[in-house]
Each structure stands twice: as C-alpha cells, then as structure tokens.
CSV table of C-alpha atoms and ligand atoms in Angstrom, one decimal:
chain,number,residue,atom,x,y,z
W,1377,MET,CA,130.6,131.2,57.6
W,1378,THR,CA,132.5,128.8,59.8
W,1379,GLU,CA,135.8,127.1,59.5
W,1380,PRO,CA,135.4,123.5,58.4
W,1381,GLY,CA,135.2,120.9,61.2
W,1382,PRO,CA,136.8,121.8,64.5
W,1383,THR,CA,137.6,118.5,66.1
W,1384,GLN,CA,134.7,117.0,68.0
W,1385,GLY,CA,134.4,118.3,71.5
W,1386,ALA,CA,137.0,121.1,71.0
W,1387,MET,CA,136.0,124.4,72.4
W,1388,PRO,CA,134.5,126.3,69.6
W,1389,SER,CA,136.3,129.5,68.6
W,1390,PRO,CA,134.6,132.8,69.5
W,1391,ALA,CA,134.4,133.5,65.7
W,1392,SER,CA,132.3,130.4,65.1
W,1393,GLN,CA,129.9,130.8,68.0
W,1394,SER,CA,128.9,134.3,69.0
W,1395,SER,CA,129.8,134.9,72.6
W,1396,PRO,CA,129.5,137.6,75.2
W,1397,ALA,CA,131.8,140.5,74.5
W,1398,ASN,CA,134.2,139.9,77.4
W,1399,PRO,CA,136.6,137.0,76.6
W,1400,ALA,CA,136.7,135.8,80.3
W,1401,GLU,CA,132.9,135.7,80.3
W,1402,ALA,CA,132.9,134.1,76.9
W,1403,SER,CA,135.0,131.1,78.0
W,1404,GLU,CA,132.9,130.8,81.2
W,1405,PHE,CA,129.8,130.8,79.1
W,1406,ASP,CA,131.2,128.2,76.7
W,1407,ALA,CA,132.3,126.0,79.6
W,1408,LEU,CA,128.8,126.3,81.0
W,1409,LEU,CA,127.2,125.3,77.7
W,1410,ASN,CA,129.5,122.4,77.2
W,1411,ALA,CA,129.1,121.1,80.7
W,1412,ALA,CA,125.4,120.8,80.2
W,1413,VAL,CA,123.9,117.4,79.8
W,1414,ASP,CA,121.1,118.7,77.6
W,1415,ALA,CA,121.6,119.8,74.0
W,1416,ILE,CA,121.6,123.6,74.0
W,1417,VAL,CA,121.2,125.5,70.8
W,1418,VAL,CA,121.0,129.3,70.4
W,1419,ILE,CA,119.2,130.6,67.3
W,1420,ASP,CA,118.6,134.0,65.9
W,1421,ASP,CA,115.5,135.7,64.8
W,1422,ASP,CA,115.5,133.8,61.5
W,1423,GLY,CA,115.9,130.4,63.2
W,1424,ARG,CA,119.6,130.0,62.3
W,1425,MET,CA,121.9,128.3,64.8
W,1426,LEU,CA,124.4,130.5,66.5
W,1427,ARG,CA,125.6,128.1,69.2
W,1428,PHE,CA,125.6,124.4,69.3
W,1429,ASN,CA,127.0,122.8,72.5
W,1430,GLN,CA,128.9,119.5,72.9
W,1431,ALA,CA,125.8,117.7,74.1
W,1432,ALA,CA,124.0,118.8,70.9
W,1433,GLU,CA,127.0,117.4,68.9
W,1434,THR,CA,126.7,114.0,70.6
W,1435,MET,CA,122.9,114.0,70.4
W,1436,PHE,CA,122.5,114.9,66.8
W,1437,GLY,CA,125.7,113.7,65.3
W,1438,PHE,CA,126.5,117.1,63.7
W,1439,SER,CA,129.7,119.0,64.7
W,1440,ALA,CA,129.2,122.6,65.8
W,1441,ALA,CA,130.9,123.6,62.5
W,1442,GLU,CA,128.3,121.7,60.5
W,1443,ALA,CA,125.4,123.1,62.4
W,1444,LEU,CA,126.2,126.8,62.8
W,1445,GLY,CA,124.4,129.1,60.5
W,1446,LYS,CA,122.0,126.4,59.4
W,1447,PRO,CA,118.3,126.4,60.2
W,1448,LEU,CA,117.2,124.8,63.4
W,1449,GLY,CA,114.7,122.8,61.3
W,1450,MET,CA,117.5,120.4,60.3
W,1451,LEU,CA,117.4,119.0,63.8
W,1452,MET,CA,113.8,118.0,63.6
W,1453,ALA,CA,111.6,115.5,61.7
W,1454,PRO,CA,110.2,117.2,58.6
W,1455,MET,CA,106.7,117.7,60.1
W,1456,ASP,CA,108.0,119.2,63.3
W,1457,ALA,CA,110.4,121.3,61.4
W,1458,ARG,CA,107.5,122.8,59.4
W,1459,ALA,CA,105.5,123.3,62.5
W,1460,HIS,CA,108.4,125.0,64.2
W,1461,GLN,CA,108.9,127.3,61.2
W,1462,ALA,CA,105.2,128.2,61.2
W,1463,PHE,CA,105.5,128.9,64.9
W,1464,VAL,CA,108.5,131.2,64.5
W,1465,GLU,CA,106.8,133.1,61.6
W,1466,ARG,CA,103.6,133.6,63.7
W,1467,TYR,CA,105.6,134.7,66.7
W,1468,LYS,CA,107.5,137.3,64.7
W,1469,ARG,CA,104.2,138.5,63.2
W,1470,THR,CA,102.0,138.6,66.3
W,1471,GLY,CA,104.4,138.3,69.3
W,1472,ARG,CA,102.2,135.3,70.5
W,1473,HIS,CA,104.0,132.2,71.4
W,1474,ASN,CA,103.0,128.8,72.7
W,1475,ILE,CA,106.3,127.2,73.8
W,1476,ILE,CA,108.4,129.9,75.4
W,1477,GLY,CA,109.2,128.7,78.8
W,1478,LEU,CA,107.2,125.5,78.3
W,1479,GLY,CA,108.6,122.1,77.5
W,1480,ARG,CA,107.0,120.0,74.8
W,1481,GLU,CA,107.8,116.8,73.0
W,1482,VAL,CA,109.1,116.9,69.5
W,1483,LEU,CA,110.5,114.3,67.0
W,1484,ALA,CA,114.1,115.2,66.5
W,1485,ARG,CA,116.4,114.1,63.7
W,1486,ARG,CA,120.0,113.0,63.8
W,1487,SER,CA,122.6,113.6,61.1
W,1488,ASP,CA,122.0,110.1,59.7
W,1489,GLY,CA,118.3,110.9,59.3
W,1490,SER,CA,117.1,108.7,62.2
W,1491,ILE,CA,114.3,110.2,64.2
W,1492,PHE,CA,114.0,110.1,68.0
W,1493,PRO,CA,111.7,111.6,70.6
W,1494,ALA,CA,113.0,114.7,72.5
W,1495,SER,CA,111.7,117.2,74.9
W,1496,LEU,CA,112.2,120.8,73.8
W,1497,SER,CA,112.0,123.9,75.9
W,1498,VAL,CA,112.7,127.4,74.6
W,1499,GLY,CA,113.8,130.6,76.2
W,1500,GLU,CA,114.0,134.0,74.7
W,1501,ALA,CA,116.7,136.6,75.2
W,1502,HIS,CA,117.3,140.1,73.9
W,1503,SER,CA,120.9,141.1,73.2
W,1504,ALA,CA,122.6,144.0,71.6
W,1505,LYS,CA,122.7,141.9,68.4
W,1506,GLY,CA,119.0,141.3,68.4
W,1507,ARG,CA,116.6,138.7,69.6
W,1508,ARG,CA,117.8,135.2,70.4
W,1509,PHE,CA,116.1,132.0,71.3
W,1510,VAL,CA,117.7,129.3,73.4
W,1511,GLY,CA,116.5,125.8,72.9
W,1512,LEU,CA,117.2,123.0,75.4
W,1513,MET,CA,116.7,119.5,74.1
W,1514,ARG,CA,116.8,116.2,75.9
W,1515,ASP,CA,116.8,112.8,74.2
W,1516,LEU,CA,113.8,110.9,75.5
W,1517,THR,CA,114.6,107.6,73.7
W,1518,ALA,CA,115.7,105.7,76.8
W,1519,GLN,CA,112.9,107.1,78.9
W,1520,LYS,CA,110.2,106.2,76.3
W,1521,GLU,CA,111.6,102.7,75.9
W,1522,ALA,CA,111.6,102.2,79.6
W,1523,GLU,CA,108.0,103.5,79.8
W,1524,GLU,CA,106.9,101.2,77.0
W,1525,GLU,CA,108.6,98.2,78.5
W,1526,ALA,CA,107.0,98.9,81.9
W,1527,LEU,CA,103.6,99.3,80.2
W,1528,LYS,CA,104.1,96.0,78.3
W,1529,HIS,CA,105.1,94.2,81.5
W,1530,ARG,CA,102.0,95.6,83.3
W,1531,GLU,CA,99.7,94.5,80.5
W,1532,GLN,CA,101.3,91.0,80.6
W,1533,MET,CA,100.8,90.8,84.3
W,1534,LEU,CA,97.2,91.9,84.1
W,1535,HIS,CA,96.6,89.4,81.4
W,1536,ALA,CA,98.2,86.6,83.4
W,1537,SER,CA,96.0,87.6,86.3
W,1538,ARG,CA,92.9,87.4,84.2
W,1539,LEU,CA,93.9,83.9,83.1
W,1540,THR,CA,94.4,83.0,86.7
W,1541,THR,CA,90.9,84.3,87.6
W,1542,MET,CA,89.4,82.1,84.7
W,1543,GLY,CA,91.6,79.3,86.0
W,1544,GLU,CA,90.0,79.6,89.4
W,1545,MET,CA,86.6,79.3,87.7
W,1546,ALA,CA,87.6,76.5,85.3
W,1547,ALA,CA,85.7,73.7,87.1
W,1548,THR,CA,82.5,75.8,87.3
W,1549,ILE,CA,82.8,76.9,83.7
W,1550,ALA,CA,83.5,73.3,82.5
W,1551,HIS,CA,80.4,72.2,84.3
W,1552,GLU,CA,78.4,75.1,82.8
W,1553,ILE,CA,79.5,74.2,79.3
W,1554,ASN,CA,78.8,70.6,79.9
W,1555,GLN,CA,75.1,71.3,80.4
W,1556,PRO,CA,74.2,72.5,77.0
W,1557,LEU,CA,76.4,69.9,75.5
W,1558,SER,CA,74.6,67.1,77.3
W,1559,ALA,CA,71.3,68.7,76.3
W,1560,ILE,CA,72.5,68.7,72.7
W,1561,ALA,CA,73.4,65.0,73.0
W,1562,THR,CA,69.9,64.2,74.4
W,1563,TYR,CA,68.0,66.1,71.7
W,1564,THR,CA,70.1,64.5,69.0
W,1565,ALA,CA,69.3,61.0,70.3
W,1566,ALA,CA,65.6,62.1,70.4
W,1567,CYS,CA,65.8,63.3,66.8
W,1568,GLN,CA,67.2,59.9,65.7
W,1569,ARG,CA,64.3,58.1,67.3
W,1570,LEU,CA,61.8,60.5,65.9
W,1571,LEU,CA,63.1,60.1,62.4
W,1572,ASP,CA,62.1,56.4,62.6
W,1573,GLN,CA,58.5,57.4,63.3
W,1574,GLY,CA,58.0,58.8,59.8
W,1575,PRO,CA,56.6,62.1,58.5
W,1576,GLU,CA,54.2,62.8,61.4
W,1577,ALA,CA,57.1,63.4,63.7
W,1578,ARG,CA,58.3,66.3,61.6
W,1579,THR,CA,57.1,69.1,64.0
W,1580,ASP,CA,58.7,67.4,67.0
W,1581,ILE,CA,62.0,67.1,65.1
W,1582,ILE,CA,61.9,70.8,64.1
W,1583,ALA,CA,61.3,71.7,67.8
W,1584,ALA,CA,64.2,69.5,68.9
W,1585,LEU,CA,66.5,71.0,66.3
W,1586,ARG,CA,65.6,74.5,67.4
W,1587,GLU,CA,66.5,73.4,71.0
W,1588,ILE,CA,69.8,72.0,69.8
W,1589,GLY,CA,70.6,75.3,68.0
W,1590,GLY,CA,69.7,77.3,71.2
W,1591,GLN,CA,71.9,75.1,73.4
W,1592,ALA,CA,74.8,75.3,71.0
W,1593,HIS,CA,74.5,79.1,71.1
W,1594,ARG,CA,74.4,79.1,74.9
W,1595,ALA,CA,77.7,77.1,75.1
W,1596,GLY,CA,79.2,79.3,72.4
W,1597,GLN,CA,78.3,82.4,74.4
W,1598,ILE,CA,80.0,81.2,77.5
W,1599,ILE,CA,83.2,80.5,75.6
W,1600,GLN,CA,82.9,83.9,73.8
W,1601,ARG,CA,82.7,85.7,77.2
W,1602,MET,CA,85.7,83.9,78.5
W,1603,ARG,CA,87.7,84.7,75.4
W,1604,ASN,CA,86.8,88.4,75.6
W,1605,PHE,CA,87.9,88.5,79.2
W,1606,THR,CA,91.1,86.6,78.8
W,1607,ARG,CA,92.4,87.8,75.4
W,1608,SER,CA,95.7,89.7,75.5
W,1609,ARG,CA,95.1,93.4,74.8
W,1610,GLU,CA,96.5,96.8,75.1
W,1611,SER,CA,95.2,99.1,77.8
W,1612,LEU,CA,92.4,101.4,76.6
W,1613,ARG,CA,90.5,104.0,78.5
W,1614,ARG,CA,87.0,105.0,77.5
W,1615,VAL,CA,84.1,107.0,79.0
W,1616,VAL,CA,81.5,104.4,80.0
W,1617,VAL,CA,78.8,103.7,82.6
W,1618,PHE,CA,79.6,101.1,85.2
W,1619,ASP,CA,76.3,99.3,84.5
W,1620,ASP,CA,77.5,98.4,81.0
W,1621,LEU,CA,80.8,96.9,82.3
W,1622,LEU,CA,78.9,94.9,84.8
W,1623,GLU,CA,76.4,93.5,82.3
W,1624,GLU,CA,79.2,92.1,80.2
W,1625,ILE,CA,80.7,90.0,83.1
W,1626,ARG,CA,77.4,89.4,84.9
W,1627,PRO,CA,76.9,86.0,83.2
W,1628,LEU,CA,80.4,84.8,84.2
W,1629,ALA,CA,79.8,86.0,87.8
W,1630,GLU,CA,76.4,84.4,88.0
W,1631,LEU,CA,77.8,81.2,86.6
W,1632,ASP,CA,80.5,81.2,89.3
W,1633,ALA,CA,78.0,82.0,92.0
W,1634,ARG,CA,75.5,79.3,90.9
W,1635,GLY,CA,78.3,76.7,90.6
W,1636,ASN,CA,79.2,77.4,94.3
W,1637,ARG,CA,75.6,77.6,95.5
W,1638,VAL,CA,75.9,81.3,96.2
W,1639,ASP,CA,73.0,83.7,96.0
W,1640,LEU,CA,74.4,86.6,94.1
W,1641,ARG,CA,72.4,89.9,94.4
W,1642,ILE,CA,73.3,92.9,92.3
W,1643,VAL,CA,72.0,96.4,93.1
W,1644,VAL,CA,73.1,99.2,90.8
W,1645,ALA,CA,71.8,102.8,91.5
W,1646,PRO,CA,70.2,104.2,88.3
W,1647,ASP,CA,72.1,107.6,88.4
W,1648,LEU,CA,75.8,106.6,88.3
W,1649,PRO,CA,78.1,109.2,86.9
W,1650,MET,CA,80.1,108.2,83.8
W,1651,ILE,CA,83.7,106.9,84.4
W,1652,ASN,CA,86.8,107.1,82.2
W,1653,VAL,CA,88.3,103.6,82.6
W,1654,ASP,CA,89.8,100.6,81.0
W,1655,GLY,CA,86.7,98.5,81.0
W,1656,VAL,CA,88.3,95.1,81.1
W,1657,GLN,CA,90.6,96.1,84.0
W,1658,ILE,CA,87.6,97.2,86.1
W,1659,GLN,CA,85.8,94.0,85.2
W,1660,GLN,CA,88.8,92.2,86.3
W,1661,VAL,CA,88.7,93.9,89.7
W,1662,VAL,CA,85.0,93.1,90.1
W,1663,LEU,CA,85.4,89.5,89.2
W,1664,ASN,CA,88.4,89.2,91.5
W,1665,LEU,CA,86.4,90.6,94.4
W,1666,LEU,CA,83.3,88.4,93.6
W,1667,ARG,CA,85.5,85.3,93.3
W,1668,ASN,CA,87.1,86.0,96.7
W,1669,GLY,CA,83.6,86.5,98.2
W,1670,VAL,CA,82.5,83.2,96.8
W,1671,ASP,CA,85.7,81.5,98.2
W,1672,ALA,CA,85.2,83.0,101.6
W,1673,MET,CA,81.8,81.3,101.9
W,1674,GLY,CA,82.9,77.9,101.0
W,1675,GLU,CA,82.6,76.6,104.5
W,1676,ILE,CA,79.3,78.0,105.6
W,1677,PRO,CA,75.9,76.3,105.0
W,1678,GLU,CA,74.6,76.8,101.4
W,1679,ALA,CA,71.4,78.6,102.6
W,1680,GLU,CA,73.6,81.4,104.1
W,1681,ARG,CA,75.8,82.1,101.1
W,1682,VAL,CA,74.7,85.5,100.0
W,1683,LEU,CA,77.0,87.8,98.0
W,1684,THR,CA,75.9,91.3,97.3
W,1685,LEU,CA,77.3,93.8,94.8
W,1686,GLN,CA,76.1,97.4,95.2
W,1687,ALA,CA,77.1,100.3,93.1
W,1688,ALA,CA,76.1,103.8,94.1
W,1689,PRO,CA,77.3,107.4,93.6
W,1690,THR,CA,79.0,109.1,96.6
W,1691,PRO,CA,78.3,112.6,97.8
W,1692,GLU,CA,81.7,113.6,96.2
W,1693,GLY,CA,80.4,112.4,92.8
W,1694,GLU,CA,82.4,109.2,92.6
W,1695,VAL,CA,81.2,105.7,91.8
W,1696,ARG,CA,81.4,103.4,94.8
W,1697,VAL,CA,81.2,99.7,94.4
W,1698,GLU,CA,80.8,97.4,97.4
W,1699,ILE,CA,81.1,93.6,97.4
W,1700,SER,CA,79.8,92.1,100.6
W,1701,ASP,CA,79.9,88.5,101.7
W,1702,ARG,CA,78.9,86.5,104.7
W,1703,GLY,CA,82.0,84.4,104.9
W,1704,HIS,CA,84.8,84.0,107.5
W,1705,GLY,CA,85.7,87.7,107.3
W,1706,VAL,CA,89.2,89.2,107.2
W,1707,ASN,CA,91.5,88.3,110.0
W,1708,GLU,CA,92.7,91.6,111.6
W,1709,ARG,CA,96.2,90.3,112.0
W,1710,VAL,CA,96.7,89.9,108.3
W,1711,ARG,CA,94.5,92.7,107.1
W,1712,ASP,CA,97.4,94.9,106.0
W,1713,ARG,CA,99.0,92.1,104.1
W,1714,LEU,CA,96.1,91.1,102.0
W,1715,PHE,CA,97.0,93.6,99.3
W,1716,THR,CA,100.6,92.6,99.0
W,1717,PRO,CA,101.5,90.3,96.1
W,1718,PHE,CA,101.5,86.6,96.7
W,1719,PHE,CA,99.7,86.8,100.1
W,1720,THR,CA,97.2,84.0,100.2
W,1721,THR,CA,95.5,81.9,102.9
W,1722,LYS,CA,94.2,79.4,100.3
W,1723,PRO,CA,95.9,76.1,99.6
W,1724,THR,CA,95.9,76.7,95.8
W,1725,GLY,CA,95.7,80.5,95.9
W,1726,MET,CA,98.1,82.8,93.9
W,1727,GLY,CA,97.6,85.8,96.2
W,1728,MET,CA,97.7,88.2,93.3
W,1729,GLY,CA,94.1,89.2,93.0
W,1730,LEU,CA,93.9,91.9,95.6
W,1731,ALA,CA,97.3,93.3,94.9
W,1732,ILE,CA,96.5,93.7,91.2
W,1733,SER,CA,93.0,95.0,91.9
W,1734,ARG,CA,94.3,97.7,94.2
W,1735,SER,CA,96.9,98.7,91.6
W,1736,ILE,CA,94.3,98.9,88.9
W,1737,ILE,CA,92.0,101.1,91.0
W,1738,ALA,CA,94.9,103.3,92.1
W,1739,ALA,CA,95.9,103.8,88.5
W,1740,HIS,CA,92.4,105.0,87.8
W,1741,GLY,CA,92.6,107.5,90.7
W,1742,GLY,CA,90.4,105.6,93.1
W,1743,LYS,CA,90.8,103.6,96.3
W,1744,LEU,CA,90.2,99.9,97.2
W,1745,ASP,CA,89.9,98.7,100.8
W,1746,CYS,CA,88.0,96.3,103.0
W,1747,SER,CA,86.3,96.1,106.3
W,1748,ASN,CA,84.5,93.4,108.3
W,1749,ASN,CA,80.7,93.4,108.5
W,1750,PRO,CA,79.2,93.8,112.0
W,1751,ASP,CA,77.1,90.7,111.4
W,1752,GLY,CA,79.9,88.6,109.9
W,1753,GLY,CA,81.7,88.4,106.5
W,1754,ALA,CA,83.7,91.1,104.8
W,1755,THR,CA,83.0,94.0,102.5
W,1756,PHE,CA,85.5,95.0,99.8
W,1757,PHE,CA,84.9,98.4,98.3
W,1758,PHE,CA,86.4,100.7,95.7
W,1759,THR,CA,85.8,104.1,94.3
W,1760,LEU,CA,86.3,105.5,90.8
W,1761,PRO,CA,86.3,109.2,90.1
W,1762,ALA,CA,83.6,110.5,87.7
W,1763,ALA,CA,84.8,111.2,84.1
W,1764,LEU,CA,85.6,114.9,83.6
W,1765,GLU,CA,83.0,116.7,81.5
W,1766,LYS,CA,84.2,117.1,78.0
O,255,LIG,N1,86.1,88.3,100.9
O,255,LIG,C1,87.1,87.9,101.6
O,255,LIG,N2,86.9,87.5,102.9
O,255,LIG,C2,87.9,87.1,103.7
O,255,LIG,N3,89.2,87.1,103.3
O,255,LIG,C3,89.5,87.5,102.0
O,255,LIG,C4,88.4,87.9,101.2
O,255,LIG,N4,89.0,88.3,100.0
O,255,LIG,C5,90.3,88.1,100.2
O,255,LIG,N5,90.6,87.6,101.4
O,255,LIG,C6,91.9,87.2,101.9
O,255,LIG,O1,92.9,87.8,101.1
O,255,LIG,C7,93.8,86.9,100.5
O,255,LIG,C8,94.4,87.4,99.2
O,255,LIG,O2,93.4,87.4,98.2
O,255,LIG,P1,93.8,87.5,96.7
O,255,LIG,O3,94.8,88.5,96.5
O,255,LIG,O4,92.6,87.6,95.9
O,255,LIG,O5,94.5,86.1,96.5
O,255,LIG,P2,93.9,84.6,96.5
O,255,LIG,O6,92.4,84.8,96.2
O,255,LIG,O7,94.6,83.9,95.4
O,255,LIG,O8,94.2,84.1,97.8
O,255,LIG,C9,93.0,85.6,100.5
O,255,LIG,O9,93.8,84.5,100.4
O,255,LIG,C10,92.2,85.7,101.7
O,255,LIG,O10,92.9,85.3,102.8
O,256,LIG,MG1,91.5,86.0,94.8
C-alpha cells in the first residue's frame, strides 16, 4: 500500500498520497497542506486516510506512511471512533450529515494511545475518483488547560472574596454567636441550682434543658450558614428563583444589620422570573452590596439607618435587584473608579467587593451600577436575565 516510513517531514511521494493530476498543482497542493498549522486528513468514502499532512504527523505521532490507507478511527478515542463510524454509515445511507462544515470537539488519540481534546471540522469534495472528506483537526490541549486554569483562579478569587466578606462581618458574627453561648451558660447554672431543690424542680429543669438545646441549635445554625457561604466550591449554574437565594443569606444579612443598628427592609415582588445562576455567587453580590450599605451609614444617627433591598421584574422580563441606603452617597469624582479592583475609601477596606460583584453579574449576562438617591444615600442595582424556557 505505502512504502515503509518516509523520513518525518519529507514531502510524501505522489504514489503514497493521491494528488491532483497535474504535477505542478500536486506539489503546490502538498506545500499548502504541509504549511497548514492544523492537522489535515483526507479520507475516502470508506473512512480510509488518503492524505496526512505534516501537522497531523506531529499532532498524532504517526508518520504519513503509517497512517495512509488506515481508517480515520485510529486517530480518535474508541468511543468517538465508533460514533464517527456510525456517522459515516448513516451519511452514506441517508445523505444526512451533522458535522459537514461545522466544527465539533472530539477526543483524539496519539500513536502512544494518549487521548487529547481536539476540534474537528469536516468538508466534503467530489473528485473523479469519488467522494472525499477533508478533516481539519486542532489540538485543544493547551487551550483547555488555560481555560481550566483561568476558571480555577477565578473560583479561588471568588472564594477569597467571600472569606473577606465574612471577615468584615466577623465582629458582628462573634457577638451573635456569643449570645446563645451566654444563654447556655446561664441556663446551665440555673439547672445546677434547681438540681439542689429536689424532685419538685424537675419541670423547671426540663424547660431549662430545652432552652439550652434551642440556643445551641441557634449558634450551630449561624456557623452552618457561614460555612455554606465560605466553603470552597466549583461554580455551578442552576435555574432558581431569587427569593430562595435571598432566604438562605437573609439571616446573615439581618445579623449584620442588627449588629450595626441598621433597619433592614426587604421587599421581593411575588412574580419574579426564574434565573439561571450560580446561587452562591449571586448571594455573594447581594451580601457585598448590603455590607457596603451598612458601612456607608456608620456615621449617621442610628434612627436614620435604613437599608432597603427590593427585587422586582423589569418590563424586559429581567430580575432587577436594588439596594438602597441613606449613607454618605457616592462621590461623583470617584464614581467610575468604585468598580476597579482595590479601590476603597475605607481604612481597612480591600476594595474588591464591587469589582468582583460587577464581574459576577456580567458573567451572568446582567449589569451592575449605582446612582445617588435624590434624598441622600446611594442605590446599587443589578439585573439578571430570566432563565430561558426549557
Ligand atoms: N453604598 C455605598 N455608598 C457609598 N459609597 C459606596 C457604597 N458602596 C461602595 N462604596 C464606595 O466604593 C468603594 C469600594 O467598595 P468595595 O469594592 O465593596 O470595597 P470596600 O468595601 O472594601 O471598600 C468603597 O470603599 C466606597 O468608597
Ligand atoms: Mg465592600
């Protein structure tokens, strides 16, 4: 079929790779194939390889001589090879195809058996010698690795930012957990005294023990919510309603507000469309904005500290969430810089909250921005597109 092993990279002889009839055209054609960065493989109607360019030799580790005449399936992972075979059979039977002209991802296989991701696009040609398919393959290994690396870095950054948010709330949370713990200590002391009073104190002791159990549960729940919010995780999108996301972080938000003497008011419209989001990331945005609102009101009298969260559908069918405070408002001179990383006006601020929040909302196809309220304070708002109907 083919002469054994022409040296790697040598121009294949016309005998080994079928070429256009005219020799000048043939060598132009070969030069073209071999100059290509992508692996190019021509196969006949039976899926046998007729051409195998230099990029294919490098990519798959087969020489042209080893590949020619063999089925294309040897360049793919077993499952994809079977799928490809079935596709070719179907195409020959029905004339219907699903990849001609389209690129798709396949798992390709090197001569040493190792598997790698590749993009494959296929073209069809009719020559005097019959039907031919031209397959172009590109090794996606480096691209995939870079994508995964970027995704991992992003997840790490989001995680670090959630830890920062919790860090900002640490004092309030510690205070909040301290309350049930002191209650437990008080009830325990009471139980000890009651025990000395003999059998008639039994009902009081039972009541005190129930109280102790309840308080321990309360402290445990606060810790559980913090753990859910701060644990390291992979990004995951699900179709949910905003209300459910909000309910999960509501206790943390209320705790933060209460600890800073802020009156938190939450108004959620009943008919919000479903959204397809990474729930924890959206919760992260909401907590960031609420935290900033709380911070912005640190200097005003306690009675005026009102923070409002409103969620409503827009006429365009999006979900719009607004977080409004009565604090010092946004200084117009720095307005554009608020959303850049590390911009902060707080002595111990990190300046990452808004930058990350905006990137999260943008990644979900929405917008995040702010404006000053006519009667003081700032409103930060974001939109999220409704989930597409399945
Ligand atoms: N609700 C708000 N009112 C006024 N200024 C705000 C508000 N939210 C954010 N800012 C301004 O934007 C800056 C950046 O916020 P952010 O990115 O969350 O970082 P940090 O909270 O660590 O400062 C804040 O330091 C503050 O100057
Ligand atoms: Mg912040």
